[in-house]
mmCIF file of C-alpha atoms in Angstrom:
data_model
loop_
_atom_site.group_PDB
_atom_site.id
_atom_site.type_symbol
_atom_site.label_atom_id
_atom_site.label_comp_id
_atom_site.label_asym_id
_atom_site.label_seq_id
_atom_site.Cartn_x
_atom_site.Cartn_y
_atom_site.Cartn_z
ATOM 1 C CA UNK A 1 -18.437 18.060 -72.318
ATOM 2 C CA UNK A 2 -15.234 17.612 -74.231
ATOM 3 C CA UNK A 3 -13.716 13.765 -74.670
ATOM 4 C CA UNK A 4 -9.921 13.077 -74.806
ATOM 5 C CA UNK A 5 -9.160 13.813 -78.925
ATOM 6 C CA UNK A 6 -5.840 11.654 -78.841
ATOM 7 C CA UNK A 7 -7.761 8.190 -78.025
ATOM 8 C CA UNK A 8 -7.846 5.902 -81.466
ATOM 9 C CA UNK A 9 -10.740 4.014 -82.267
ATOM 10 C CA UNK A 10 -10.719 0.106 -82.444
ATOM 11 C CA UNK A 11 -7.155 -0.321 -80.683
ATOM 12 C CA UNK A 12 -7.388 -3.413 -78.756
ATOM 13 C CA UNK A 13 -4.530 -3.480 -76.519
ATOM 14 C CA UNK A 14 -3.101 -6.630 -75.371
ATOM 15 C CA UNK A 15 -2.157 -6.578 -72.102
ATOM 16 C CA UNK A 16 -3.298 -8.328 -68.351
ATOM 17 C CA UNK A 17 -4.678 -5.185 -67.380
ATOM 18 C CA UNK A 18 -8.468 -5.289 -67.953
ATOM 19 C CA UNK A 19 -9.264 -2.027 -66.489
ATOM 20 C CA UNK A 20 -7.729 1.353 -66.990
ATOM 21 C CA UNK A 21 -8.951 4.887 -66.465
ATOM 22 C CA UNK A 22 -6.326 7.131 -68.279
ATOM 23 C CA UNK A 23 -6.001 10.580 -66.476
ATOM 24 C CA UNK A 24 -9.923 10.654 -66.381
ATOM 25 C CA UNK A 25 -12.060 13.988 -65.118
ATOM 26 C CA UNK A 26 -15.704 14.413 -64.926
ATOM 27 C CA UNK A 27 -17.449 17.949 -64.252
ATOM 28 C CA UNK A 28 -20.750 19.092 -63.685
ATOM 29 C CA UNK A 29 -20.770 22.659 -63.487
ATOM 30 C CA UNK A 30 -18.259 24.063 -61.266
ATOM 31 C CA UNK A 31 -18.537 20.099 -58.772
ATOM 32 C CA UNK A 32 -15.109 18.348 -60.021
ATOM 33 C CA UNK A 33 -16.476 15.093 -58.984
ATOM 34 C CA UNK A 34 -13.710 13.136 -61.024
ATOM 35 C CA UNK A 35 -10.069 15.215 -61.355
ATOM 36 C CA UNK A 36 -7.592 13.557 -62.743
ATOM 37 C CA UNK A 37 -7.997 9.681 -62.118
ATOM 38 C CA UNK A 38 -5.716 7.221 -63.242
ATOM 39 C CA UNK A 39 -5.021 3.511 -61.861
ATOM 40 C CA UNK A 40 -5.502 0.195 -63.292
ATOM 41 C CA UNK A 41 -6.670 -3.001 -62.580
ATOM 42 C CA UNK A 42 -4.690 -6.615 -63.341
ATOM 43 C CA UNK A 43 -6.499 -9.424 -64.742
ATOM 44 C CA UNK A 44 -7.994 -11.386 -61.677
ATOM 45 C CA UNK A 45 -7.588 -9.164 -59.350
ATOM 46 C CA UNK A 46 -10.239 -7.746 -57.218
ATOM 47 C CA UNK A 47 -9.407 -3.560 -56.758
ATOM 48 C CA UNK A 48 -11.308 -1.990 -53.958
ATOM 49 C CA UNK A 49 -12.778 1.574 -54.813
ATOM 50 C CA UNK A 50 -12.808 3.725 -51.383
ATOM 51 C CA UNK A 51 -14.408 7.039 -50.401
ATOM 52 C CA UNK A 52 -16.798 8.972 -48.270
ATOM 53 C CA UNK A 53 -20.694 9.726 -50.065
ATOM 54 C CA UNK A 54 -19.875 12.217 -52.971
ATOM 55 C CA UNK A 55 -16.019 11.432 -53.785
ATOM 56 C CA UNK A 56 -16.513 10.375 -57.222
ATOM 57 C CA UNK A 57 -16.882 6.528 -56.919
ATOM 58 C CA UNK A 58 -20.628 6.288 -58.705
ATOM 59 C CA UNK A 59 -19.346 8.543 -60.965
ATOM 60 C CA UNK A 60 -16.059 7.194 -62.298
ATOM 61 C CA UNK A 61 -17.549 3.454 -62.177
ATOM 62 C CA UNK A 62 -20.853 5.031 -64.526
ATOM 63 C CA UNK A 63 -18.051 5.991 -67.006
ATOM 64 C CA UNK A 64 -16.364 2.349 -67.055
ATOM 65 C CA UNK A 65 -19.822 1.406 -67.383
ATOM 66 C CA UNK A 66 -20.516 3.760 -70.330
ATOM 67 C CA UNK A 67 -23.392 5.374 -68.640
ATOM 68 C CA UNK A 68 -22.151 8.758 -68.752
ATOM 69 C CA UNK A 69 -18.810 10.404 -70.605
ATOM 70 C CA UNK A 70 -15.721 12.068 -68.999
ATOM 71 C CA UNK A 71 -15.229 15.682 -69.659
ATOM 72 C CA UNK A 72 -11.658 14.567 -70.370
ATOM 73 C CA UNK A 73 -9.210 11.590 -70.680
ATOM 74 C CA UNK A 74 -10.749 8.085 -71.171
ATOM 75 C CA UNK A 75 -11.348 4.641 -69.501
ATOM 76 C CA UNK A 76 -10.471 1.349 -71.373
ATOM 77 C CA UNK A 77 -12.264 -1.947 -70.352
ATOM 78 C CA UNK A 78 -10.110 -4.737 -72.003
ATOM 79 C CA UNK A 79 -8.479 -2.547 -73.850
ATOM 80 C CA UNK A 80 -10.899 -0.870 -75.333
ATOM 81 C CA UNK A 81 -12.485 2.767 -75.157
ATOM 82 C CA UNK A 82 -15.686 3.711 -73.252
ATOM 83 C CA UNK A 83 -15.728 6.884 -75.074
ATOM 84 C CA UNK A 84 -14.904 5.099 -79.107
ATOM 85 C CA UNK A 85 -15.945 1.801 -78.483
ATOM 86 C CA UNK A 86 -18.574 1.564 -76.133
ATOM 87 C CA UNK A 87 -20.654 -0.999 -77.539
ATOM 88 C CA UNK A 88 -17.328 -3.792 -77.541
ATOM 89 C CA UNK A 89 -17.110 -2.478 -73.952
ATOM 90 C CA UNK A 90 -20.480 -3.807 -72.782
ATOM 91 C CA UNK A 91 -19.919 -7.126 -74.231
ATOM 92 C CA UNK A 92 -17.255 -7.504 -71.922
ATOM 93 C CA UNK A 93 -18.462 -5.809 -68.787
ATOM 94 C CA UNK A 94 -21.044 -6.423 -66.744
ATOM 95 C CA UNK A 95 -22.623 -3.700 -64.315
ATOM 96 C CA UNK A 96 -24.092 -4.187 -60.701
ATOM 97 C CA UNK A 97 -25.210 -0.863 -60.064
ATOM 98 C CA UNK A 98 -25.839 0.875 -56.196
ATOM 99 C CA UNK A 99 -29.792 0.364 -56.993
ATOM 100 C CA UNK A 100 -31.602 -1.651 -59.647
ATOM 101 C CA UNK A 101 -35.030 -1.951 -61.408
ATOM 102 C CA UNK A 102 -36.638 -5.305 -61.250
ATOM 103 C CA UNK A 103 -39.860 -6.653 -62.643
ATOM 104 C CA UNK A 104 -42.239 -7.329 -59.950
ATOM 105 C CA UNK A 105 -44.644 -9.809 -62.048
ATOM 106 C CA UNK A 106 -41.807 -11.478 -63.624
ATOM 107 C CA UNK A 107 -40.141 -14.801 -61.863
ATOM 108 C CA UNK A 108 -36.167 -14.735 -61.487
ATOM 109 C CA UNK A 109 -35.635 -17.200 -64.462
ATOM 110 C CA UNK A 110 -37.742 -15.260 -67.068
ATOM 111 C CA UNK A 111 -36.285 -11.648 -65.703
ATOM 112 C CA UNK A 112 -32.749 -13.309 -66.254
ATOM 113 C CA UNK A 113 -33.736 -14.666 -69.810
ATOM 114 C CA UNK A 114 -34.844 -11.349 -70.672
ATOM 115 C CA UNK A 115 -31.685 -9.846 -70.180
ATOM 116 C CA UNK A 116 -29.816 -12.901 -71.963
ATOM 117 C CA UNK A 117 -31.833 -12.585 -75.045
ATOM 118 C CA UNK A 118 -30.755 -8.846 -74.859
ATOM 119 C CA UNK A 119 -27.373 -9.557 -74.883
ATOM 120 C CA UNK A 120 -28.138 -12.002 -78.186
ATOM 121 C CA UNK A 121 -27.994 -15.288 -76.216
ATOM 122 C CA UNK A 122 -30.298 -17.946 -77.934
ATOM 123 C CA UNK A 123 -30.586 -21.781 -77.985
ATOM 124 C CA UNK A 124 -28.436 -24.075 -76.170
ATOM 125 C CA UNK A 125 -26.235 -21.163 -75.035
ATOM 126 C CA UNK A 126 -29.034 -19.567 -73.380
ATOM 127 C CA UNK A 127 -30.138 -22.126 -71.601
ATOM 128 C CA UNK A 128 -26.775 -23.627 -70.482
ATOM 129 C CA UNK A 129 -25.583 -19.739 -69.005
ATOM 130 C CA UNK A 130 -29.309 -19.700 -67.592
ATOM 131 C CA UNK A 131 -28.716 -22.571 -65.418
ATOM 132 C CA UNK A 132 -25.225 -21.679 -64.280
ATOM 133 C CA UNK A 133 -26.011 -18.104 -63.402
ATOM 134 C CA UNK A 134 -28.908 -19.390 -61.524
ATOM 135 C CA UNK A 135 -26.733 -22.534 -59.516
ATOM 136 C CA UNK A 136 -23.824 -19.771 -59.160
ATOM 137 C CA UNK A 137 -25.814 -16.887 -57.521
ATOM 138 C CA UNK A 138 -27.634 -19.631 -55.110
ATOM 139 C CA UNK A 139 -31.309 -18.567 -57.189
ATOM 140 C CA UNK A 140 -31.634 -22.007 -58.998
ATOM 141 C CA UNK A 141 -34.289 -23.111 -55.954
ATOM 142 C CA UNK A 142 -36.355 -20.104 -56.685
ATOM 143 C CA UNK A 143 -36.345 -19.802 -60.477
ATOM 144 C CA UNK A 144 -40.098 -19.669 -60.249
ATOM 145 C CA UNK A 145 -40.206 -17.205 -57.367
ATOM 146 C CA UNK A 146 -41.823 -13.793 -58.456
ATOM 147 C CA UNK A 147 -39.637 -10.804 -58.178
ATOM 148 C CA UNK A 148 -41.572 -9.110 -55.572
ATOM 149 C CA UNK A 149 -41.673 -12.055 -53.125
ATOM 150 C CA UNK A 150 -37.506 -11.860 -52.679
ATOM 151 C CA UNK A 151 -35.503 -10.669 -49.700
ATOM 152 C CA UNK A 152 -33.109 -8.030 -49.873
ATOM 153 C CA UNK A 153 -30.437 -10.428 -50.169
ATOM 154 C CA UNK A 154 -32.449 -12.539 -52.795
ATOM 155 C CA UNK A 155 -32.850 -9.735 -54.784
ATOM 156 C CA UNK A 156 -29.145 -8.223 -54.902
ATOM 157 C CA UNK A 157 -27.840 -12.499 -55.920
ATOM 158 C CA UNK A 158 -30.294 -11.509 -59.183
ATOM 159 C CA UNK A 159 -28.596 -8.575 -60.017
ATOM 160 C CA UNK A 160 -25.236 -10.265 -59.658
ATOM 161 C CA UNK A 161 -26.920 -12.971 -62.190
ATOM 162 C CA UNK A 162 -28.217 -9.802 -64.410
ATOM 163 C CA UNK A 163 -24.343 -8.987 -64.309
ATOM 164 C CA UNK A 164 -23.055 -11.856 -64.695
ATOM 165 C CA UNK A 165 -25.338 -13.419 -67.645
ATOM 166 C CA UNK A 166 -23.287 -12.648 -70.739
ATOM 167 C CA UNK A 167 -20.504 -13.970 -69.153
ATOM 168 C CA UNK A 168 -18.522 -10.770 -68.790
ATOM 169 C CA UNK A 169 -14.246 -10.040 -68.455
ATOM 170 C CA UNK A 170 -14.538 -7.076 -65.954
ATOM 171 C CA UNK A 171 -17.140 -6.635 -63.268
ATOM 172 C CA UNK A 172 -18.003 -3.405 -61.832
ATOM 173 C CA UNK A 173 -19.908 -3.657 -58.242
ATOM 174 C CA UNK A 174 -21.310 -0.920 -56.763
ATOM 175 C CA UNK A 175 -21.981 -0.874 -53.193
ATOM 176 C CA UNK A 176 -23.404 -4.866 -53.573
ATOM 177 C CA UNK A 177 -23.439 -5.268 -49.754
ATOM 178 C CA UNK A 178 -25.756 -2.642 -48.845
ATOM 179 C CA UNK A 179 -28.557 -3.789 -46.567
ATOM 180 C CA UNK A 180 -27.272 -7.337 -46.081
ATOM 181 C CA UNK A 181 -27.297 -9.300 -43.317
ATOM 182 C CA UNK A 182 -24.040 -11.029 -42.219
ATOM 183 C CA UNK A 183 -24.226 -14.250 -43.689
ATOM 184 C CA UNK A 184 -25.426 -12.599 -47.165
ATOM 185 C CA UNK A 185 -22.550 -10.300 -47.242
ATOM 186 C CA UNK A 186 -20.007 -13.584 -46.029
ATOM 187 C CA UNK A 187 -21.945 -15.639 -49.315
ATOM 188 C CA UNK A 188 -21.842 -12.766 -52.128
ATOM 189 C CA UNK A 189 -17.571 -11.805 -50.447
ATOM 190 C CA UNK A 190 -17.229 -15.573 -51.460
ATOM 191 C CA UNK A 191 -18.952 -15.256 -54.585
ATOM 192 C CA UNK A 192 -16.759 -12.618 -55.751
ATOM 193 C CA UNK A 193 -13.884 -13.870 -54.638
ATOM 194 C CA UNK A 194 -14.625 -17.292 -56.798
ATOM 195 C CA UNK A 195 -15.394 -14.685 -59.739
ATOM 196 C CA UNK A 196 -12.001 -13.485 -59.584
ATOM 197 C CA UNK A 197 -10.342 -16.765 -59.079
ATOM 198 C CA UNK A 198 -12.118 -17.778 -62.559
ATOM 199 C CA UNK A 199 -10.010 -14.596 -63.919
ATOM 200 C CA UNK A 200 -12.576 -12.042 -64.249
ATOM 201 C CA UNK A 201 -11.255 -8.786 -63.257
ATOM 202 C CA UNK A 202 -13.571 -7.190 -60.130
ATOM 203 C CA UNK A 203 -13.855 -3.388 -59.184
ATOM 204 C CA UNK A 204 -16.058 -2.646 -55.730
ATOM 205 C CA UNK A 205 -17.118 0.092 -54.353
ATOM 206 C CA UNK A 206 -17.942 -0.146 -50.529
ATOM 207 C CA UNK A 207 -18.156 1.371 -47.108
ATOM 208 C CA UNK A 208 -17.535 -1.748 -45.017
ATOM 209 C CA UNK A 209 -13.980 -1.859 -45.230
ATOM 210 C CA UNK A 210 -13.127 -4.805 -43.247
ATOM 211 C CA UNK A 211 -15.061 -6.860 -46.190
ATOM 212 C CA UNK A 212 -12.744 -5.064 -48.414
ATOM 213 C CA UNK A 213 -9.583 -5.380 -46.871
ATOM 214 C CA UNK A 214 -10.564 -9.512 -47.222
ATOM 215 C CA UNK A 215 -11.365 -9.627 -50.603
ATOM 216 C CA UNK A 216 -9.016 -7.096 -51.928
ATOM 217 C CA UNK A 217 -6.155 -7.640 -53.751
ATOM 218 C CA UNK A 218 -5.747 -4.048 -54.248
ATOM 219 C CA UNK A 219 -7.718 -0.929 -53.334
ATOM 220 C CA UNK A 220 -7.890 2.965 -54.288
ATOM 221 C CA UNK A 221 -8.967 5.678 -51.887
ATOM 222 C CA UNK A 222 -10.801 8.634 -53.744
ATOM 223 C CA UNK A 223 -11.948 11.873 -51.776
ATOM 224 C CA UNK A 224 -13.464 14.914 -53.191
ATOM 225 C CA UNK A 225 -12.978 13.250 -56.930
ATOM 226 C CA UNK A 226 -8.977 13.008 -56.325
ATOM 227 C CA UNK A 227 -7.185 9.528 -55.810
ATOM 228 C CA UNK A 228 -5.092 9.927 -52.848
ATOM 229 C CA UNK A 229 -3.795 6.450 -52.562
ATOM 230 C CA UNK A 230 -3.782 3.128 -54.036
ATOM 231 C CA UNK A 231 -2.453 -0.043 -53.667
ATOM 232 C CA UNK A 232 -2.341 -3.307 -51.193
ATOM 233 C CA UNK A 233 -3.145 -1.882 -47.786
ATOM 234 C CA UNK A 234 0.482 -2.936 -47.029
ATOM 235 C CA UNK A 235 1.697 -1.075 -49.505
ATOM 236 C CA UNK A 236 0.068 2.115 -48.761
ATOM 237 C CA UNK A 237 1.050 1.795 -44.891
ATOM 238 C CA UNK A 238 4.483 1.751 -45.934
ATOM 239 C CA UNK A 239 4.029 4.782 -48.564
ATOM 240 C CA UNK A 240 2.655 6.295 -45.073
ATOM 241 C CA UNK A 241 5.280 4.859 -42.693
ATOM 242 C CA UNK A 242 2.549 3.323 -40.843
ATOM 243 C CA UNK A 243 3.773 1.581 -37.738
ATOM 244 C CA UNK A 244 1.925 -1.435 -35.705
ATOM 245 C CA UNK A 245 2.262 -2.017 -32.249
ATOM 246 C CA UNK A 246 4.198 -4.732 -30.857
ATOM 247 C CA UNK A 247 3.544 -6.572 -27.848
ATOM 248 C CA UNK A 248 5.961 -8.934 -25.863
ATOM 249 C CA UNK A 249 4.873 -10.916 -23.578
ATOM 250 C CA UNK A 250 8.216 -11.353 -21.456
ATOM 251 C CA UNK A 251 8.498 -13.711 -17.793
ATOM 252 C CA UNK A 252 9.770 -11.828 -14.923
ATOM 253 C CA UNK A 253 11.657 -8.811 -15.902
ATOM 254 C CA UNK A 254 9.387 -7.068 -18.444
ATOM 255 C CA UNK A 255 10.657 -3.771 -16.737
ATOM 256 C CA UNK A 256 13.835 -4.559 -17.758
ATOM 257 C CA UNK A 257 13.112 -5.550 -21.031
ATOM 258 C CA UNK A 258 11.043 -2.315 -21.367
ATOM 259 C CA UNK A 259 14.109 -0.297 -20.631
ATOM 260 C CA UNK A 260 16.228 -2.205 -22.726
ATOM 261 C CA UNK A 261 13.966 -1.504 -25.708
ATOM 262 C CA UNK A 262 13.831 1.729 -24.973
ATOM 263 C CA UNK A 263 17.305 2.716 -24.900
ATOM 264 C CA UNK A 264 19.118 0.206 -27.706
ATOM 265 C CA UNK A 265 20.223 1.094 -30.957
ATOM 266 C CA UNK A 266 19.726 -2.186 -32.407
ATOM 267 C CA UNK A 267 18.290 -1.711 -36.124
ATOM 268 C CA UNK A 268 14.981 -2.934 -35.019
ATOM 269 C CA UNK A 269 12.953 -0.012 -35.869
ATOM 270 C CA UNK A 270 11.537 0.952 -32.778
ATOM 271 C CA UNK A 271 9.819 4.366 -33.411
ATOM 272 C CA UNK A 272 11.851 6.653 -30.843
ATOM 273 C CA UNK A 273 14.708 8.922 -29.791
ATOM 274 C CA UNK A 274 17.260 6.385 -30.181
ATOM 275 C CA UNK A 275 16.202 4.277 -33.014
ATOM 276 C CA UNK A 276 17.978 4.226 -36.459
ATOM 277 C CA UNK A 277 15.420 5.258 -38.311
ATOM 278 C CA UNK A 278 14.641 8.753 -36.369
ATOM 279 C CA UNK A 279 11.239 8.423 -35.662
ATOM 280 C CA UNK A 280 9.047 9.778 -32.439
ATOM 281 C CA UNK A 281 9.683 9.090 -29.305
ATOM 282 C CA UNK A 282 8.055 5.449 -28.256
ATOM 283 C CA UNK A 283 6.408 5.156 -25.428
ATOM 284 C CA UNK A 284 7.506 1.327 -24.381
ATOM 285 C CA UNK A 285 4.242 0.455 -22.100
ATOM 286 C CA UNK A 286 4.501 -2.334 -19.633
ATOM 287 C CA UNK A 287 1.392 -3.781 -18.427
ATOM 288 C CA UNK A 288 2.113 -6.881 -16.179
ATOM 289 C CA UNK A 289 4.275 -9.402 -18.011
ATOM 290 C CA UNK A 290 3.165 -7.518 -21.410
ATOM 291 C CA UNK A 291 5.752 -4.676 -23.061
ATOM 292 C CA UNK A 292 4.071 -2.873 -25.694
ATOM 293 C CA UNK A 293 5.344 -0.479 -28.363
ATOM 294 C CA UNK A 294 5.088 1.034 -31.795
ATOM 295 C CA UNK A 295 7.409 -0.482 -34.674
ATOM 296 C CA UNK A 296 8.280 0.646 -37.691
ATOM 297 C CA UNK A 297 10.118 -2.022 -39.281
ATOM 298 C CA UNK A 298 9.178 -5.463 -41.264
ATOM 299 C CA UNK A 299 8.335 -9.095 -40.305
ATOM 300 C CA UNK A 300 11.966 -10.022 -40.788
ATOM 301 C CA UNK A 301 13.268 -7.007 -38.954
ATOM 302 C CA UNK A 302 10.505 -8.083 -35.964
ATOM 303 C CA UNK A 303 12.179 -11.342 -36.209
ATOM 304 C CA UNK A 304 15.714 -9.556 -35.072
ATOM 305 C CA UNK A 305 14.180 -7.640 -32.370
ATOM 306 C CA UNK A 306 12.748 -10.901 -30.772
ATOM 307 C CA UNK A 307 16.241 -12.831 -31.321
ATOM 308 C CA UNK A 308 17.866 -9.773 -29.981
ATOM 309 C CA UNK A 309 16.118 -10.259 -26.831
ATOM 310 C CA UNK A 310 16.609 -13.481 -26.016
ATOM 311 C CA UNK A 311 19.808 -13.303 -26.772
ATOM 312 C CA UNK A 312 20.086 -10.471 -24.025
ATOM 313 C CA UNK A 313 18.610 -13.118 -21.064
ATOM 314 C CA UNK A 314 14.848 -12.245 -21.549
ATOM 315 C CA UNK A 315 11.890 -14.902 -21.346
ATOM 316 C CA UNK A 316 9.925 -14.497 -24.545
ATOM 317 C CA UNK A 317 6.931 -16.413 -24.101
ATOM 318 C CA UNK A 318 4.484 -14.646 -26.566
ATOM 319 C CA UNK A 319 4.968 -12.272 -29.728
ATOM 320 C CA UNK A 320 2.164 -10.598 -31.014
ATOM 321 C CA UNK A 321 1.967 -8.162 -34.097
ATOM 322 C CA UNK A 322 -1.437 -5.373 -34.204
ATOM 323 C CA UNK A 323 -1.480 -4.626 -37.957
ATOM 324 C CA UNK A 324 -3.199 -1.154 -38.878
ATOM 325 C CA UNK A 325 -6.261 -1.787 -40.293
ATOM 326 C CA UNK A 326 -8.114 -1.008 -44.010
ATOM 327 C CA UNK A 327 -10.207 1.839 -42.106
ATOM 328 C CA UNK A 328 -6.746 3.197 -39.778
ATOM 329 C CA UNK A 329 -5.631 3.907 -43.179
ATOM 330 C CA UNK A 330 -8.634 5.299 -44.863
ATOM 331 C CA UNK A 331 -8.834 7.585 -41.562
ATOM 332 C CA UNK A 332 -5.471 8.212 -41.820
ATOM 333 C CA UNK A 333 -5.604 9.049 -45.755
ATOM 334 C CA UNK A 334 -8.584 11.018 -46.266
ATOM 335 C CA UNK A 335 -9.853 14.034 -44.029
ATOM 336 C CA UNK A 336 -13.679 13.925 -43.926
ATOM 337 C CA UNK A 337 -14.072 16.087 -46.813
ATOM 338 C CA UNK A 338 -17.278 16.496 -49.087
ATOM 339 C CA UNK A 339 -18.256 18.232 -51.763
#
């Protein structure tokens, strides 16, 4: 296992990017479960890590987390080096890992003071970042509880406290929704969102997407250890020329209108033979008083199409837009592969 030679030791670079991983690959035997990763995360900002079981997630997140070291390049977390500075790292990051060890004769107060004390907490300080982890994560009413008497849900707010008890910059979250109910996973998508909105910087890995595309300022799809995309889900559906259907709801001549649609060049990005912008032929759908169709262009060119109409005589009495979703694009990105 070879590290990067070029990184320097003890360069703090200033900067609102929190996270980095710098060209990073990790290889166990012949597996290239991380090849060549490199994004970054802002200050803030919650970054969404997405792939199917084996991609490379676990792995590249236990290298932030200096658990493990890349075979080459390097990660920064504030700046600095996982690989030369990995003790200045974990002062400034905390971990929530897929699954955790707990304590089952300890209460949730004493297993959280244990971990405080390890991170050199003591006196007032202690006790103060005690009490707010506790109120924070929702545990303060069970302080007392043993370990082994908390729900699933009880038990994953703890290991957000464990995480968040030193009062970390950077927060990596490993699959943190797994096994919760709904209102669990609605509390802890709140939760982090707050996190982030007190400017720590958030990277989650997790399979329900629609929980990511919500909290998400950002996210990065990974398959078979290889980033293929990242970005605001917007952004990567126009890297993709995604398009999202249209429908018009139109009074009385919605044949018309269909046909109209079909055959104008106005620049309104309609995906077909006639449009501007070359695309496929659209199929223009009419289902009642409802015209339906897939369009390529922006809000504001959206905004043209519907003025366009009216000014041609047609009865617009509803517009409604069908944005691709976080998992169209994660289908649409990634092919099912594993390694």
């Amino acid at each position: 296992m070879i590290a990067n030679p070029t990184t320097t030791t003890g360069v703090h670079t200033q900067g609102e990017e929190t996270i980095e991983l710098r060209r990073l690959y990790r290889y166990f035997g012949k597996t290239k479960a991380v090849h060549d990763i490199s994004f970054s995360v802002a200050k803030g900002h919650v970054f969404g890590y997405i792939g199917p079981n084996g991609a490379g997630k676990t792995t590249s997140m236990r290298i932030l987390a200096t658990l493990d070291l890349p075979s080459f390049g390097d990660a920064f977390v504030d700046g600095f080096s996982v690989i030369n500075d990995p003790e200045l790292v974990r002062r400034r990051l905390g971990f929530m890992p897929d699954s955790f060890g707990t304590y089952r004769d300890v209460n949730c107060e004493e297993y959280l003071d244990f971990f405080a004390r390890a991170y050199g907490l003591v006196g007032r300080e202690r006790t103060e970042r005690l009490k707010w982890v506790l109120d924070f994560t929702g545990t303060i009413g069970m302080k007392d509880k043993p370990i082994r008497g908390l729900s699933k849900g009880m038990k994953q707010r703890l290991c957000l406290g464990r995480a968040l008890v030193h009062d970390p910059k950077v927060m990596i979250l490993d699959e943190p929704a797994a096994g919760l109910d709904p209102r669990a996973r609605i509390q802890l998508r709140k939760m982090i969102r707050e996190l982030a909105d007190r400017g720590k910087t958030i990277l989650i890995s997790s399979h329900i997407l629609t929980e990511l595309a919500e909290m998400c300022d950002s996210v990065g799809i990974i398959e078979q250890g290889q980033l293929l995309a990242t970005g605001s889900v917007e952004d990567i559906q126009r890297q993709r020329n995604q398009t999202r259907e249209i429908v018009i709801r139109i009074l009385d001549r919605a044949e018309e209108a269909a046909a109209a649609i079909q055959k104008s060049r106005h620049p309104h990005h309609i995906a077909g033979p006639e449009s501007d912008t070359g695309g496929q032929p659209a199929d223009v759908i009419v289902d009642g008083e409802l015209v339906r169709f897939e369009f390529e262009g922006d809000t504001r060119a959206q905004a043209e199409l519907v003025s366009w109409l009216v000014n041609q005589g047609f009865a617009i009495a509803e517009v409604t837009a069908h944005k691709k979703s976080l998992e169209d694009v994660f289908l649409q990105v990634t092919e099912g592969l594993v390694q």
